[in-house]
Amino acid sequence: DGGITQSPKYLFRKEGQNVTLSCEQNLNHDAMYWYRQDPGQGLRLIYYSQIVNDFQKGDIAEGYSVSREKKESFPLTVTSAQKNPTAFYLCASTRRQGKAEAFFGQGTRLTVV
Amino acid sequence: RKEVEQDPGPFNVPEGATVAFNCTYSNSASQSFFWYRQDCRKEPKLLMSVYSSGNEDGRFTAQLNRASQYISLLIRDSKLSDSATYLCVVNQGGATNKLIFGTGTLLAVQP
């Protein structure tokens, strides 16, 4: 079945450590996105990518980094520079053309301890 | 001004009620519009796309007003299972294909 997979589902990190969240899709979508959601809040855009080897900062990119070396994969690194990293992270993908509705992975809950 | 704005609610309604959500967007060049539903601690799922002519799916009706830059969602005959957060989503299209979410409106349907 086609879909988008995020791993791990739960992640604990010590302060000062970098951590990488995985996002893989087999939908042949060109565009991929990372969002952060805090309790009771909406989704805020961190980074997005339209094609391989290209990506753009979203509204809250500070303290995060991404890469897009393959069409299927768009990993997000939460660096130690991110001051409040505890949140629910969601990855999404869309076609670049047409209706472009987004499909989501199940999310990663990151907790800094 | 936020790119996509929604009333956060909560909307507390009895079963069987009709409820309407509105959402405004700031970028007049936006190309695609959607309503998503998000259950507690889950990922958002597409409820319906919103077309210029308006569209209906069972008890749900979506409308788009490009001149006033808002979209709406109407839910008729509310069910307990409709309780969730409803997210307005705008794809700005063009070269950026930037996908922006509203903060969501919480709906609680009461028995």
JSON list of C-alpha atoms in Angstrom, two decimals, chain A residues 18-57:
[
{"chain": "A", "resi": 18, "resn": "ASN", "atom": "CA", "xyz": [20.77, 16.45, 18.02]},
{"chain": "A", "resi": 19, "resn": "VAL", "atom": "CA", "xyz": [18.13, 13.99, 16.85]},
{"chain": "A", "resi": 20, "resn": "THR", "atom": "CA", "xyz": [16.91, 13.01, 13.38]},
{"chain": "A", "resi": 21, "resn": "LEU", "atom": "CA", "xyz": [13.30, 12.16, 12.57]},
{"chain": "A", "resi": 22, "resn": "SER", "atom": "CA", "xyz": [12.65, 9.94, 9.59]},
{"chain": "A", "resi": 23, "resn": "CYS", "atom": "CA", "xyz": [10.00, 10.48, 6.91]},
{"chain": "A", "resi": 24, "resn": "GLU", "atom": "CA", "xyz": [9.61, 8.17, 3.90]},
{"chain": "A", "resi": 25, "resn": "GLN", "atom": "CA", "xyz": [6.90, 8.11, 1.24]},
{"chain": "A", "resi": 26, "resn": "ASN", "atom": "CA", "xyz": [6.17, 5.72, -1.64]},
{"chain": "A", "resi": 27, "resn": "LEU", "atom": "CA", "xyz": [3.43, 7.84, -3.20]},
{"chain": "A", "resi": 28, "resn": "ASN", "atom": "CA", "xyz": [5.78, 9.27, -5.85]},
{"chain": "A", "resi": 29, "resn": "HIS", "atom": "CA", "xyz": [5.02, 12.74, -4.52]},
{"chain": "A", "resi": 30, "resn": "ASP", "atom": "CA", "xyz": [7.38, 15.56, -5.38]},
{"chain": "A", "resi": 31, "resn": "ALA", "atom": "CA", "xyz": [6.61, 17.86, -2.45]},
{"chain": "A", "resi": 32, "resn": "MET", "atom": "CA", "xyz": [7.28, 17.06, 1.19]},
{"chain": "A", "resi": 33, "resn": "TYR", "atom": "CA", "xyz": [6.71, 19.09, 4.34]},
{"chain": "A", "resi": 34, "resn": "TRP", "atom": "CA", "xyz": [7.57, 19.10, 8.04]},
{"chain": "A", "resi": 35, "resn": "TYR", "atom": "CA", "xyz": [5.24, 20.62, 10.62]},
{"chain": "A", "resi": 36, "resn": "ARG", "atom": "CA", "xyz": [5.39, 21.03, 14.35]},
{"chain": "A", "resi": 37, "resn": "GLN", "atom": "CA", "xyz": [2.30, 20.92, 16.55]},
{"chain": "A", "resi": 38, "resn": "ASP", "atom": "CA", "xyz": [2.25, 21.95, 20.21]},
{"chain": "A", "resi": 39, "resn": "PRO", "atom": "CA", "xyz": [-0.60, 20.96, 22.58]},
{"chain": "A", "resi": 40, "resn": "GLY", "atom": "CA", "xyz": [-3.82, 22.75, 21.68]},
{"chain": "A", "resi": 41, "resn": "GLN", "atom": "CA", "xyz": [-2.14, 24.52, 18.77]},
{"chain": "A", "resi": 42, "resn": "GLY", "atom": "CA", "xyz": [-2.26, 24.32, 15.00]},
{"chain": "A", "resi": 43, "resn": "LEU", "atom": "CA", "xyz": [0.41, 23.04, 12.62]},
{"chain": "A", "resi": 44, "resn": "ARG", "atom": "CA", "xyz": [3.37, 25.32, 12.01]},
{"chain": "A", "resi": 45, "resn": "LEU", "atom": "CA", "xyz": [5.54, 24.85, 8.93]},
{"chain": "A", "resi": 46, "resn": "ILE", "atom": "CA", "xyz": [9.22, 24.10, 9.59]},
{"chain": "A", "resi": 47, "resn": "TYR", "atom": "CA", "xyz": [10.67, 23.22, 6.17]},
{"chain": "A", "resi": 48, "resn": "TYR", "atom": "CA", "xyz": [9.34, 22.11, 2.82]},
{"chain": "A", "resi": 49, "resn": "SER", "atom": "CA", "xyz": [10.78, 20.72, -0.38]},
{"chain": "A", "resi": 50, "resn": "GLN", "atom": "CA", "xyz": [9.39, 20.72, -3.91]},
{"chain": "A", "resi": 51, "resn": "ILE", "atom": "CA", "xyz": [12.07, 18.63, -5.61]},
{"chain": "A", "resi": 52, "resn": "VAL", "atom": "CA", "xyz": [15.14, 16.59, -4.80]},
{"chain": "A", "resi": 53, "resn": "ASN", "atom": "CA", "xyz": [18.12, 18.59, -3.58]},
{"chain": "A", "resi": 54, "resn": "ASP", "atom": "CA", "xyz": [16.03, 21.68, -2.93]},
{"chain": "A", "resi": 55, "resn": "PHE", "atom": "CA", "xyz": [14.14, 22.88, 0.16]},
{"chain": "A", "resi": 56, "resn": "GLN", "atom": "CA", "xyz": [12.82, 26.11, 1.67]},
{"chain": "A", "resi": 57, "resn": "LYS", "atom": "CA", "xyz": [12.47, 27.41, 5.20]}
]
